[in-house]
CSV table of C-alpha atoms and ligand atoms in Angstrom, one decimal:
chain,number,residue,atom,x,y,z
F,63,MET,CA,52.0,11.1,-18.5
F,64,LYS,CA,49.6,10.7,-17.8
F,65,GLU,CA,46.4,13.9,-18.7
F,66,VAL,CA,44.4,15.4,-16.3
F,67,LEU,CA,42.1,17.8,-16.4
F,68,LYS,CA,42.9,21.6,-15.2
F,69,ILE,CA,39.8,23.9,-13.9
F,70,ALA,CA,40.3,27.4,-14.1
F,71,ILE,CA,38.2,28.6,-10.9
F,72,GLN,CA,38.6,32.0,-8.6
F,73,LYS,CA,41.1,32.6,-6.5
F,74,SER,CA,38.5,34.9,-3.7
F,75,GLY,CA,36.2,36.2,-3.8
F,76,ARG,CA,32.2,35.0,-4.3
F,77,LEU,CA,32.5,32.2,-6.7
F,78,ASN,CA,35.3,30.5,-5.2
F,79,GLU,CA,33.2,29.0,-1.3
F,80,LYS,CA,30.6,27.7,-4.6
F,81,SER,CA,32.8,26.1,-7.3
F,82,LEU,CA,35.0,24.7,-4.9
F,83,GLY,CA,31.3,23.4,-3.7
F,84,LEU,CA,30.5,21.9,-6.3
F,85,LEU,CA,33.5,20.1,-7.1
F,86,LYS,CA,32.7,18.9,-3.4
F,87,GLU,CA,29.0,17.7,-4.7
F,88,CYS,CA,30.2,16.2,-7.9
F,89,GLY,CA,32.5,13.6,-5.3
F,90,ILE,CA,35.9,15.3,-6.0
F,91,LYS,CA,38.3,15.7,-3.1
F,92,ILE,CA,40.7,18.5,-4.0
F,93,ASN,CA,44.3,18.7,-1.7
F,94,ASN,CA,45.8,21.3,0.4
F,95,GLY,CA,48.3,22.4,-2.1
F,96,GLY,CA,49.7,25.9,-3.2
F,97,LYS,CA,48.2,29.3,-3.3
F,98,LEU,CA,48.3,28.8,-7.4
F,99,MET,CA,47.4,25.1,-7.6
F,100,SER,CA,46.2,22.5,-6.1
F,101,SER,CA,45.0,18.5,-7.8
F,102,SER,CA,42.3,16.4,-7.0
F,103,SER,CA,43.0,12.7,-5.6
F,104,ASN,CA,40.3,10.7,-6.5
F,105,PHE,CA,39.9,12.6,-10.0
F,106,PRO,CA,42.4,12.8,-12.4
F,107,LEU,CA,42.0,17.3,-11.6
F,108,GLU,CA,44.1,20.0,-11.5
F,109,VAL,CA,42.8,23.1,-10.3
F,110,PHE,CA,43.8,27.0,-10.8
F,111,TYR,CA,43.5,28.9,-8.6
F,112,LEU,CA,43.0,32.8,-10.2
F,113,ARG,CA,41.4,36.2,-11.0
F,114,ASP,CA,38.1,35.9,-12.4
F,115,ASP,CA,39.6,38.9,-15.1
F,116,ASP,CA,42.0,36.1,-16.3
F,117,ILE,CA,40.2,33.2,-16.6
F,118,PRO,CA,38.6,33.6,-19.8
F,119,GLN,CA,41.8,34.2,-21.5
F,120,TYR,CA,43.7,31.1,-19.4
F,121,VAL,CA,41.3,29.1,-20.5
F,122,ALA,CA,41.0,30.4,-24.4
F,123,GLU,CA,44.8,30.4,-24.2
F,124,GLY,CA,44.8,26.4,-23.0
F,125,VAL,CA,46.5,27.1,-19.7
F,126,ALA,CA,43.0,25.7,-18.7
F,127,ASP,CA,41.1,23.5,-20.0
F,128,ILE,CA,38.4,24.8,-18.7
F,129,GLY,CA,37.1,26.8,-15.8
F,130,ILE,CA,33.7,28.4,-13.8
F,131,LEU,CA,33.1,31.7,-13.8
F,132,GLY,CA,30.1,34.9,-13.7
F,133,GLU,CA,28.4,34.9,-17.7
F,134,ASN,CA,29.1,38.6,-17.1
F,135,GLU,CA,32.5,38.1,-17.3
F,136,VAL,CA,32.8,35.7,-20.0
F,137,LEU,CA,30.7,38.3,-22.3
F,138,GLU,CA,33.0,41.2,-21.1
F,139,LYS,CA,36.3,39.5,-21.6
F,140,ASP,CA,35.1,37.8,-24.8
F,141,GLN,CA,37.8,35.1,-25.8
F,142,ASP,CA,37.5,31.8,-27.6
F,143,VAL,CA,35.7,30.0,-25.9
F,144,GLU,CA,32.0,27.9,-25.6
F,145,ILE,CA,29.6,28.5,-22.1
F,146,ILE,CA,29.3,24.3,-22.2
F,147,ASN,CA,26.7,25.0,-19.2
F,148,ARG,CA,25.4,26.8,-16.8
F,149,LEU,CA,25.7,26.2,-12.7
F,150,ASP,CA,22.8,27.8,-11.0
F,151,PHE,CA,24.7,29.5,-9.0
F,152,SER,CA,26.1,34.0,-7.9
F,153,LYS,CA,22.7,35.3,-9.9
F,154,CYS,CA,23.0,38.5,-10.6
F,155,ARG,CA,21.9,40.9,-13.3
F,156,LEU,CA,23.3,43.9,-15.0
F,157,SER,CA,21.6,46.9,-14.9
F,158,LEU,CA,21.8,50.2,-16.1
F,159,ALA,CA,20.5,53.4,-12.7
F,160,ILE,CA,20.6,56.6,-12.5
F,161,ARG,CA,19.7,59.6,-9.5
F,162,ARG,CA,17.3,58.4,-8.4
F,163,GLU,CA,15.7,61.6,-8.7
F,164,GLU,CA,16.1,61.7,-12.6
F,165,SER,CA,13.0,61.1,-14.1
F,166,TYR,CA,13.6,58.7,-17.0
F,167,SER,CA,11.3,58.1,-20.3
F,168,ASP,CA,13.2,55.3,-22.1
F,169,LEU,CA,16.1,54.2,-23.2
F,170,ASN,CA,16.9,57.7,-25.7
F,171,TRP,CA,17.5,59.1,-21.7
F,172,PHE,CA,21.3,58.4,-21.8
F,173,SER,CA,21.8,59.7,-25.4
F,174,GLY,CA,25.3,62.1,-24.4
F,175,LYS,CA,25.2,60.9,-21.6
F,176,LYS,CA,28.0,59.8,-19.6
F,177,ILE,CA,27.4,56.3,-17.9
F,178,ALA,CA,30.2,54.7,-16.0
F,179,THR,CA,31.0,50.8,-15.6
F,180,SER,CA,33.6,48.6,-15.4
F,181,TYR,CA,32.1,46.5,-18.2
F,182,PRO,CA,33.1,48.0,-20.3
F,183,THR,CA,31.9,45.6,-24.1
F,184,ILE,CA,29.3,44.7,-22.4
F,185,LEU,CA,27.5,48.5,-22.5
F,186,LYS,CA,29.0,49.5,-25.6
F,187,ASP,CA,27.8,46.2,-27.3
F,188,PHE,CA,23.7,47.2,-25.7
F,189,LEU,CA,23.9,50.9,-27.1
F,190,GLU,CA,25.2,50.6,-29.7
F,191,LYS,CA,22.4,47.3,-30.9
F,192,ASN,CA,19.9,50.1,-30.0
F,193,SER,CA,21.6,53.0,-31.1
F,194,ILE,CA,22.4,55.2,-28.4
F,195,ASP,CA,25.3,57.3,-28.5
F,196,ALA,CA,26.3,58.1,-24.7
F,197,GLU,CA,30.0,58.5,-22.9
F,198,VAL,CA,31.6,54.7,-21.3
F,199,GLU,CA,33.8,55.9,-18.8
F,200,THR,CA,35.6,52.7,-17.7
F,201,ILE,CA,36.4,52.6,-14.0
F,202,SER,CA,37.9,49.3,-12.4
F,203,GLY,CA,35.9,49.4,-9.0
F,204,SER,CA,33.0,51.3,-6.4
F,205,VAL,CA,30.9,52.7,-9.7
F,206,GLU,CA,28.4,53.6,-8.1
F,207,ILE,CA,29.5,56.3,-6.0
F,208,ALA,CA,29.7,57.5,-10.3
F,209,PRO,CA,27.3,59.8,-10.6
F,210,GLY,CA,27.3,61.5,-6.7
F,211,ILE,CA,30.3,62.5,-7.4
F,212,GLY,CA,29.9,64.5,-11.2
F,213,LEU,CA,31.7,61.7,-12.4
F,214,ALA,CA,29.0,60.5,-14.5
F,215,ASP,CA,25.5,60.2,-15.2
F,216,GLY,CA,24.5,56.7,-14.9
F,217,ILE,CA,26.2,53.9,-14.2
F,218,PHE,CA,26.3,50.8,-15.2
F,219,ASP,CA,27.4,47.7,-13.4
F,220,ILE,CA,26.1,44.5,-11.5
F,221,VAL,CA,22.9,44.2,-9.5
F,222,SER,CA,21.3,41.6,-7.2
F,223,THR,CA,19.0,42.8,-4.5
F,224,GLY,CA,19.1,46.7,-5.6
F,225,SER,CA,20.1,48.1,-1.7
F,226,THR,CA,23.9,49.1,-3.4
F,227,LEU,CA,22.4,51.2,-6.0
F,228,LEU,CA,19.1,52.8,-3.0
F,229,ALA,CA,22.0,53.2,-0.5
F,230,ASN,CA,23.9,55.4,-3.0
F,231,GLY,CA,20.6,57.2,-3.7
F,232,LEU,CA,20.3,55.6,-7.9
F,233,LYS,CA,17.2,53.7,-9.1
F,234,GLU,CA,17.3,50.3,-11.3
F,235,VAL,CA,16.3,51.3,-15.1
F,236,GLU,CA,17.6,48.8,-17.2
F,237,VAL,CA,18.3,45.0,-17.3
F,238,VAL,CA,20.8,44.7,-19.9
F,239,MET,CA,21.5,41.4,-18.8
F,240,LYS,CA,21.1,38.5,-16.6
F,241,SER,CA,23.7,36.1,-15.5
F,242,GLU,CA,25.5,33.4,-14.1
F,243,ALA,CA,27.7,31.5,-12.9
F,244,VAL,CA,29.2,29.6,-15.6
F,245,LEU,CA,31.7,26.3,-16.9
F,246,ILE,CA,33.6,27.2,-20.0
F,247,THR,CA,36.0,25.1,-22.2
F,248,ASN,CA,37.8,25.9,-25.0
F,249,SER,CA,38.1,23.7,-28.7
F,250,LYS,CA,41.6,22.7,-28.3
F,251,LEU,CA,41.1,19.3,-25.2
F,252,SER,CA,42.4,15.6,-26.6
F,253,LEU,CA,40.1,13.0,-26.5
F,254,THR,CA,41.3,12.2,-23.1
F,255,LYS,CA,40.4,15.5,-21.6
F,256,LYS,CA,37.2,15.2,-23.5
F,257,ASN,CA,35.8,12.5,-22.0
F,258,LEU,CA,37.3,13.5,-18.4
F,259,LEU,CA,35.6,16.2,-18.8
F,260,GLY,CA,32.0,14.2,-20.7
F,261,LYS,CA,32.2,12.3,-16.5
F,262,LEU,CA,32.7,15.8,-15.3
F,263,LEU,CA,29.9,16.8,-16.7
F,264,PHE,CA,28.0,14.0,-15.7
F,265,ARG,CA,28.5,14.4,-11.8
F,266,ILE,CA,27.7,18.1,-12.5
F,267,GLN,CA,24.2,17.1,-14.1
F,268,ALA,CA,23.4,15.2,-11.0
F,269,ALA,CA,24.5,17.0,-7.9
F,270,LYS,CA,22.3,19.9,-10.3
F,271,GLY,CA,19.6,17.8,-9.6
F,272,ALA,CA,19.7,17.0,-6.9
F,273,ASN,CA,19.5,20.7,-5.5
F,274,GLN,CA,17.1,21.4,-7.2
F,275,ASN,CA,14.9,18.8,-6.3
F,276,LYS,CA,13.5,17.2,-3.2
F,277,TYR,CA,12.6,14.0,-1.9
F,278,ILE,CA,9.1,13.8,-0.4
F,279,LEU,CA,7.0,11.0,1.6
F,280,LEU,CA,2.7,11.4,2.4
F,281,ASN,CA,0.0,9.6,4.1
F,282,ALA,CA,-3.0,9.4,2.2
F,283,PRO,CA,-6.5,8.1,1.8
F,284,ASN,CA,-6.5,5.9,-1.5
F,285,LYS,CA,-9.8,7.5,-2.6
F,286,ASN,CA,-7.8,10.6,-3.5
F,287,LEU,CA,-4.6,8.6,-5.0
F,288,ASP,CA,-5.0,9.1,-8.5
F,289,ALA,CA,-5.5,13.3,-7.7
F,290,ILE,CA,-2.1,13.4,-5.7
F,291,ILE,CA,-0.1,11.0,-7.9
F,292,ASP,CA,-1.2,13.4,-10.6
F,293,LEU,CA,0.7,16.2,-8.2
F,294,LEU,CA,3.5,14.2,-7.8
F,295,PRO,CA,4.4,12.5,-11.6
F,296,GLY,CA,7.7,11.4,-9.8
F,297,MET,CA,11.0,10.4,-11.8
F,298,ARG,CA,9.1,7.4,-14.0
F,299,SER,CA,5.9,7.1,-11.4
F,300,PRO,CA,5.5,7.4,-7.7
F,301,THR,CA,6.2,4.7,-5.4
F,302,VAL,CA,3.0,3.4,-3.6
F,303,LEU,CA,3.2,1.1,-0.8
F,304,PRO,CA,0.1,0.6,1.2
F,305,LEU,CA,0.2,1.1,5.1
F,306,ALA,CA,-0.5,-1.0,7.8
F,307,GLU,CA,-4.4,1.2,8.8
F,308,LYS,CA,-6.5,0.0,5.6
F,309,GLY,CA,-7.6,2.8,3.1
F,310,TRP,CA,-4.2,4.4,3.4
F,311,SER,CA,-1.7,3.9,1.5
F,312,SER,CA,2.2,5.7,1.5
F,313,ILE,CA,3.5,8.0,-1.8
F,314,HIS,CA,6.8,8.5,-2.4
F,315,SER,CA,8.2,10.7,-4.8
F,316,VAL,CA,10.2,13.7,-5.9
F,317,ILE,CA,9.4,17.3,-6.1
F,318,SER,CA,11.1,20.2,-8.0
F,319,GLU,CA,12.3,22.7,-5.2
F,320,ASP,CA,10.4,25.5,-7.5
F,321,ASP,CA,7.0,23.9,-7.0
F,322,PHE,CA,7.2,22.4,-3.6
F,323,TRP,CA,6.0,24.9,-1.6
F,324,GLU,CA,2.6,25.3,-4.3
F,325,VAL,CA,2.7,21.5,-4.2
F,326,ILE,CA,2.1,20.8,-0.2
F,327,ASP,CA,-0.8,23.1,-0.5
F,328,GLN,CA,-2.4,21.3,-3.0
F,329,LEU,CA,-1.5,17.9,-1.3
F,330,LYS,CA,-3.1,18.7,1.7
F,331,ASP,CA,-6.0,20.1,0.4
F,332,LYS,CA,-6.7,16.2,-0.8
F,333,GLY,CA,-5.9,14.8,1.8
F,334,ALA,CA,-1.9,14.4,2.2
F,335,GLU,CA,-0.8,13.8,6.1
F,336,GLY,CA,2.9,13.3,7.2
F,337,ILE,CA,4.9,14.8,4.4
F,338,LEU,CA,8.1,15.1,5.1
F,339,VAL,CA,10.1,16.4,2.7
F,340,CYS,CA,14.6,15.0,2.5
F,341,PRO,CA,17.3,16.1,0.4
F,342,ILE,CA,18.3,14.8,-2.1
F,343,GLU,CA,21.6,13.7,-2.1
F,344,LYS,CA,22.6,13.2,-6.1
F,345,MET,CA,20.2,12.5,-9.1
F,346,ILE,CA,20.6,10.6,-11.8
F,347,VAL,CA,17.9,10.1,-14.4
E,230,ATP,P1,38.4,38.8,-8.6
E,230,ATP,O1,39.5,39.7,-7.3
E,230,ATP,O2,38.3,37.3,-9.1
E,230,ATP,O3,39.0,39.9,-9.7
E,230,ATP,P2,36.1,40.2,-8.6
E,230,ATP,O4,35.8,42.1,-7.9
E,230,ATP,O5,35.8,41.4,-10.3
E,230,ATP,O6,36.6,39.3,-8.1
E,230,ATP,P3,33.1,39.1,-7.3
E,230,ATP,O7,32.8,39.9,-6.4
E,230,ATP,O8,34.3,38.4,-6.2
E,230,ATP,O9,34.4,39.6,-8.2
E,230,ATP,O10,32.1,38.5,-7.7
E,230,ATP,C1,32.6,37.4,-8.9
E,230,ATP,C2,31.4,37.5,-9.6
E,230,ATP,O11,29.7,37.1,-8.8
E,230,ATP,C3,30.6,38.2,-10.9
E,230,ATP,O12,31.8,38.3,-12.2
E,230,ATP,C4,29.2,38.6,-11.3
E,230,ATP,O13,28.8,37.4,-11.6
E,230,ATP,C5,28.9,37.3,-9.6
E,230,ATP,N1,28.3,38.8,-8.3
E,230,ATP,C6,28.9,39.6,-8.3
E,230,ATP,N2,28.4,40.7,-8.0
E,230,ATP,C7,27.2,39.6,-7.1
E,230,ATP,C8,26.2,40.0,-6.2
E,230,ATP,N3,26.0,40.8,-5.5
E,230,ATP,N4,24.8,38.8,-6.3
E,230,ATP,C9,25.5,37.6,-7.1
E,230,ATP,N5,26.0,37.8,-7.6
E,230,ATP,C10,26.9,38.0,-7.9
E,231,ZN,ZN1,37.4,40.2,-11.3
Protein backbone atom coordinates (compact mmCIF):
# COMPACT_ATOMS: atom_id res chain seq x y z
CA MET A 1 0.00 0.00 0.00
CA LYS A 2 1.20 3.47 -0.83
CA GLU A 3 2.33 5.40 2.22
CA VAL A 4 0.60 8.65 3.03
CA LEU A 5 1.51 11.38 5.47
CA LYS A 6 -1.00 11.68 8.31
CA ILE A 7 -1.57 15.13 9.73
CA ALA A 8 -3.58 15.90 12.87
CA ILE A 9 -5.30 19.27 13.04
CA GLN A 10 -7.82 20.78 15.44
CA LYS A 11 -11.36 19.55 14.84
CA SER A 12 -13.01 22.85 15.71
CA GLY A 13 -11.79 25.97 17.43
CA ARG A 14 -9.35 28.74 16.75
CA LEU A 15 -6.82 26.69 14.80
CA ASN A 16 -9.12 24.66 12.55
CA GLU A 17 -9.76 27.17 9.80
CA LYS A 18 -6.22 28.47 9.67
CA SER A 19 -4.74 24.96 9.58
CA LEU A 20 -6.99 24.04 6.65
CA GLY A 21 -6.17 27.42 5.09
CA LEU A 22 -2.47 26.64 5.26
CA LEU A 23 -2.96 23.28 3.52
CA LYS A 24 -4.97 25.06 0.85
CA GLU A 25 -2.21 27.63 0.35
CA CYS A 26 0.12 24.66 -0.12
CA GLY A 27 -2.08 23.61 -3.05
CA ILE A 28 -3.44 20.60 -1.18
CA LYS A 29 -7.08 19.76 -1.84
CA ILE A 30 -8.87 18.10 1.04
CA ASN A 31 -11.90 16.00 0.18
CA ASN A 32 -15.05 16.48 2.19
CA GLY A 33 -14.58 13.30 4.12
CA GLY A 34 -15.90 12.11 7.42
CA LYS A 35 -15.87 13.95 10.72
CA LEU A 36 -12.77 12.13 11.95
CA MET A 37 -10.66 11.88 8.84
CA SER A 38 -10.44 13.00 5.25
CA SER A 39 -7.88 12.55 2.51
CA SER A 40 -6.41 14.70 -0.23
CA SER A 41 -7.03 14.18 -3.91
CA ASN A 42 -3.73 15.68 -5.06
CA PHE A 43 -1.17 14.99 -2.29
CA PRO A 44 -0.53 11.77 -0.34
CA LEU A 45 -2.03 13.22 2.82
CA GLU A 46 -4.67 12.16 5.32
CA VAL A 47 -6.12 14.71 7.71
CA PHE A 48 -7.25 13.67 11.20
CA TYR A 49 -9.55 16.04 13.09
CA LEU A 50 -8.85 16.01 16.84
CA ARG A 51 -9.05 18.11 19.99
CA ASP A 52 -5.85 20.11 20.18
CA ASP A 53 -5.15 18.62 23.64
CA ASP A 54 -4.89 15.15 22.08
CA ILE A 55 -2.64 16.05 19.14
CA PRO A 56 0.75 15.78 20.96
CA GLN A 57 -0.03 12.25 22.17
CA TYR A 58 -1.32 11.07 18.77
CA VAL A 59 1.81 12.39 17.08
CA ALA A 60 4.14 11.04 19.78
CA GLU A 61 2.61 7.58 19.42
CA GLY A 62 2.78 7.70 15.64
CA VAL A 63 -0.99 7.52 15.07
CA ALA A 64 -0.42 10.78 13.19
CA ASP A 65 2.93 11.69 11.63
CA ILE A 66 2.65 15.44 12.03
CA GLY A 67 0.29 17.90 13.69
CA ILE A 68 -0.62 21.56 13.83
CA LEU A 69 -1.35 23.12 17.22
CA GLY A 70 -0.45 25.94 19.59
CA GLU A 71 3.07 25.85 20.98
CA ASN A 72 1.53 26.31 24.45
CA GLU A 73 -0.29 22.99 24.10
CA VAL A 74 2.91 21.27 22.93
CA LEU A 75 4.78 22.47 26.01
CA GLU A 76 1.90 21.69 28.34
CA LYS A 77 1.49 18.10 27.16
CA ASP A 78 5.27 17.51 27.24
CA GLN A 79 5.15 14.53 24.87
CA ASP A 80 8.00 13.16 22.79
CA VAL A 81 7.45 15.39 19.74
CA GLU A 82 9.60 17.90 17.92
CA ILE A 83 8.59 21.36 16.67
CA ILE A 84 9.76 21.55 13.05
CA ASN A 85 8.15 24.75 11.85
CA ARG A 86 6.62 27.90 13.29
CA LEU A 87 3.53 28.86 11.34
CA ASP A 88 3.01 32.57 12.06
CA PHE A 89 -0.65 32.34 13.05
CA SER A 90 -2.70 32.14 16.28
CA LYS A 91 -0.16 34.24 18.10
CA CYS A 92 -0.84 34.75 21.78
CA ARG A 93 0.99 34.87 25.09
CA LEU A 94 0.59 33.06 28.38
CA SER A 95 0.63 35.46 31.27
CA LEU A 96 0.13 35.79 34.99
CA ALA A 97 -2.62 38.21 35.98
CA ILE A 98 -3.96 39.48 39.28
CA ARG A 99 -6.81 41.69 40.49
CA ARG A 100 -6.47 45.22 39.16
CA GLU A 101 -6.57 46.84 42.60
CA GLU A 102 -3.63 44.82 43.95
CA SER A 103 -0.25 46.52 43.92
CA TYR A 104 2.34 44.36 42.23
CA SER A 105 6.08 44.53 42.84
CA ASP A 106 7.66 41.47 41.31
CA LEU A 107 7.23 37.70 41.03
CA ASN A 108 7.59 37.31 44.80
CA TRP A 109 4.05 38.65 45.00
CA PHE A 110 2.94 35.11 44.08
CA SER A 111 4.79 33.40 46.98
CA GLY A 112 2.25 31.58 49.13
CA LYS A 113 -0.57 32.56 46.75
CA LYS A 114 -2.96 30.38 44.77
CA ILE A 115 -2.92 30.56 40.96
CA ALA A 116 -5.70 29.12 38.78
CA THR A 117 -4.76 27.80 35.34
CA SER A 118 -5.45 25.30 32.56
CA TYR A 119 -1.69 25.09 31.96
CA PRO A 120 -0.31 23.57 35.18
CA THR A 121 2.80 22.01 33.62
CA ILE A 122 4.06 25.27 32.08
CA LEU A 123 3.17 27.23 35.21
CA LYS A 124 4.79 24.82 37.68
CA ASP A 125 7.92 24.73 35.57
CA PHE A 126 8.06 28.53 35.48
CA LEU A 127 7.47 28.86 39.23
CA GLU A 128 10.13 26.29 39.98
CA LYS A 129 12.69 27.97 37.74
CA ASN A 130 12.04 31.24 39.54
CA SER A 131 11.97 29.64 43.01
CA ILE A 132 8.43 30.80 43.74
CA ASP A 133 6.45 28.61 46.09
CA ALA A 134 2.83 29.05 45.01
CA GLU A 135 -0.17 26.74 44.92
CA VAL A 136 -1.38 25.77 41.44
CA GLU A 137 -5.13 25.19 41.06
CA THR A 138 -5.88 23.39 37.79
CA ILE A 139 -9.22 24.23 36.19
CA SER A 140 -10.28 23.47 32.66
CA GLY A 141 -12.14 26.59 31.57
CA SER A 142 -13.12 30.17 32.48
CA VAL A 143 -9.92 30.66 34.42
CA GLU A 144 -10.39 34.42 34.35
CA ILE A 145 -13.30 34.35 36.79
CA ALA A 146 -11.32 32.50 39.50
CA PRO A 147 -10.03 35.56 41.41
CA GLY A 148 -13.49 37.21 41.35
CA ILE A 149 -15.17 34.21 42.98
CA GLY A 150 -12.39 33.72 45.52
CA LEU A 151 -11.03 30.53 44.00
CA ALA A 152 -7.54 31.94 43.48
CA ASP A 153 -5.39 35.04 44.03
CA GLY A 154 -4.19 35.15 40.46
CA ILE A 155 -4.45 33.36 37.16
CA PHE A 156 -2.14 32.04 34.48
CA ASP A 157 -3.84 32.02 31.10
CA ILE A 158 -3.76 32.86 27.39
CA VAL A 159 -3.87 36.56 26.59
CA SER A 160 -4.16 38.06 23.14
CA THR A 161 -5.63 41.56 23.39
CA GLY A 162 -6.14 41.70 27.14
CA SER A 163 -9.84 42.55 26.83
CA THR A 164 -10.94 39.40 28.72
CA LEU A 165 -8.66 40.33 31.61
CA LEU A 166 -10.01 43.87 31.64
CA ALA A 167 -13.61 42.68 31.61
CA ASN A 168 -12.87 40.55 34.68
CA GLY A 169 -11.10 43.28 36.64
CA LEU A 170 -7.66 41.74 36.15
CA LYS A 171 -4.28 43.08 35.04
CA GLU A 172 -1.45 41.25 33.33
CA VAL A 173 1.70 41.32 35.45
CA GLU A 174 4.12 38.81 33.87
CA VAL A 175 4.41 37.35 30.37
CA VAL A 176 5.62 33.78 30.84
CA MET A 177 5.73 32.61 27.23
CA LYS A 178 4.81 33.65 23.71
CA SER A 179 3.04 31.14 21.53
CA GLU A 180 2.02 30.61 17.92
CA ALA A 181 0.80 27.69 15.86
CA VAL A 182 3.56 25.18 15.15
CA LEU A 183 4.06 22.01 13.13
CA ILE A 184 5.18 19.01 15.17
CA THR A 185 6.42 15.56 14.23
CA ASN A 186 7.84 12.43 15.84
CA SER A 187 11.10 10.61 15.25
CA LYS A 188 9.43 7.53 13.75
CA LEU A 189 8.85 8.65 10.15
CA SER A 190 9.79 6.26 7.37
CA LEU A 191 11.98 7.53 4.56
CA THR A 192 8.94 7.90 2.29
CA LYS A 193 7.11 9.93 4.91
CA LYS A 194 10.19 12.07 5.53
CA ASN A 195 10.30 12.87 1.82
CA LEU A 196 6.62 13.78 1.81
CA LEU A 197 7.17 15.98 4.85
CA GLY A 198 10.08 17.65 3.04
CA LYS A 199 7.76 18.43 0.12
CA LEU A 200 5.10 19.79 2.44
CA LEU A 201 7.64 21.95 4.31
CA PHE A 202 8.88 23.37 1.01
CA ARG A 203 5.32 24.39 0.13
CA ILE A 204 4.70 25.81 3.61
CA GLN A 205 7.82 27.92 3.26
CA ALA A 206 6.60 29.23 -0.12
CA ALA A 207 3.18 30.05 1.34
CA LYS A 208 4.69 31.76 4.40
CA GLY A 209 7.07 33.76 2.20
CA ALA A 210 4.15 34.88 0.06
CA ASN A 211 2.14 35.94 3.11
CA GLN A 212 5.04 37.86 4.58
CA ASN A 213 5.88 39.75 1.39
CA LYS A 214 4.30 42.02 -1.21
CA TYR A 215 5.11 42.70 -4.83
CA ILE A 216 5.69 46.39 -5.38
CA LEU A 217 5.74 48.37 -8.65
CA LEU A 218 6.47 52.08 -8.89
CA ASN A 219 7.65 54.82 -11.19
CA ALA A 220 10.70 56.86 -10.23
CA PRO A 221 12.83 59.66 -11.66
CA ASN A 222 16.14 58.23 -12.91
CA LYS A 223 18.16 60.64 -10.80
CA ASN A 224 16.89 58.92 -7.64
CA LEU A 225 17.14 55.34 -8.92
CA ASP A 226 20.11 54.38 -6.75
CA ALA A 227 18.50 55.69 -3.57
CA ILE A 228 15.25 53.86 -4.37
CA ILE A 229 17.04 50.61 -5.24
CA ASP A 230 18.76 50.81 -1.83
CA LEU A 231 15.32 50.88 -0.20
CA LEU A 232 14.06 47.90 -2.24
CA PRO A 233 16.66 45.15 -2.20
CA GLY A 234 14.17 42.62 -3.65
CA MET A 235 14.92 38.92 -3.91
CA ARG A 236 18.18 39.37 -5.81
CA SER A 237 17.85 42.98 -6.91
CA PRO A 238 14.92 44.97 -8.26
CA THR A 239 13.88 44.95 -11.93
CA VAL A 240 14.31 48.38 -13.56
CA LEU A 241 12.57 49.11 -16.87
CA PRO A 242 12.61 52.41 -18.78
CA LEU A 243 9.31 54.27 -19.05
CA ALA A 244 8.19 55.78 -22.37
CA GLU A 245 8.66 59.17 -20.71
CA LYS A 246 12.33 60.15 -20.75
CA GLY A 247 14.17 60.33 -17.43
CA TRP A 248 11.78 57.92 -15.67
CA SER A 249 11.88 54.22 -14.88
CA SER A 250 9.54 51.58 -13.56
CA ILE A 251 10.89 49.56 -10.63
CA HIS A 252 9.54 46.13 -9.58
CA SER A 253 10.53 44.44 -6.36
CA VAL A 254 9.48 42.39 -3.35
CA ILE A 255 9.03 44.02 0.03
CA SER A 256 8.47 42.55 3.47
CA GLU A 257 5.04 43.13 4.99
CA ASP A 258 6.74 44.32 8.19
CA ASP A 259 8.81 47.06 6.52
CA PHE A 260 6.02 48.08 4.21
CA TRP A 261 4.67 51.38 5.59
CA GLU A 262 8.04 52.73 6.62
CA VAL A 263 9.56 52.05 3.19
CA ILE A 264 6.55 53.49 1.37
CA ASP A 265 7.07 56.83 3.12
CA GLN A 266 10.74 56.87 2.22
CA LEU A 267 9.97 55.97 -1.40
CA LYS A 268 7.57 58.88 -1.66
CA ASP A 269 10.24 61.17 -0.23
CA LYS A 270 12.52 60.06 -3.08
CA GLY A 271 9.95 61.01 -5.73
CA ALA A 272 8.36 57.59 -6.31
CA GLU A 273 4.94 57.77 -8.01
CA GLY A 274 2.19 55.40 -9.05
CA ILE A 275 3.07 52.88 -6.37
CA LEU A 276 1.23 49.57 -6.73
CA VAL A 277 1.42 46.90 -4.04
CA CYS A 278 0.13 43.43 -4.91
CA PRO A 279 -0.24 40.21 -2.97
CA ILE A 280 2.08 37.33 -3.85
CA GLU A 281 0.53 33.94 -4.44
CA LYS A 282 3.67 31.82 -3.81
CA MET A 283 7.27 32.78 -3.19
CA ILE A 284 10.14 30.40 -3.82
CA VAL A 285 13.51 31.83 -2.89
P1 LIG B 1 -10.21 22.10 21.77
O1 LIG B 1 -11.68 21.97 21.74
O2 LIG B 1 -9.57 21.60 20.50
O3 LIG B 1 -9.56 21.54 23.00
P2 LIG B 1 -9.45 24.69 22.92
O4 LIG B 1 -10.65 25.29 23.53
O5 LIG B 1 -8.43 24.04 23.79
O6 LIG B 1 -9.90 23.69 21.74
P3 LIG B 1 -8.95 27.10 21.33
O7 LIG B 1 -9.61 28.10 22.18
O8 LIG B 1 -9.59 26.75 20.02
O9 LIG B 1 -8.60 25.75 22.11
O10 LIG B 1 -7.46 27.60 21.09
C1 LIG B 1 -6.54 26.81 20.40
C2 LIG B 1 -5.18 27.47 20.45
O11 LIG B 1 -5.25 28.77 19.85
C3 LIG B 1 -4.64 27.74 21.85
O12 LIG B 1 -3.99 26.62 22.40
C4 LIG B 1 -3.66 28.88 21.59
O13 LIG B 1 -2.43 28.40 21.06
C5 LIG B 1 -4.37 29.66 20.51
N1 LIG B 1 -5.19 30.75 21.09
C6 LIG B 1 -6.06 30.66 22.10
N2 LIG B 1 -6.65 31.83 22.37
C7 LIG B 1 -6.11 32.70 21.51
C8 LIG B 1 -6.32 34.07 21.27
N3 LIG B 1 -7.18 34.79 21.98
N4 LIG B 1 -5.64 34.63 20.27
C9 LIG B 1 -4.79 33.91 19.52
N5 LIG B 1 -4.54 32.60 19.72
C10 LIG B 1 -5.20 32.00 20.69
ZN1 LIG C 1 -7.90 22.21 23.89
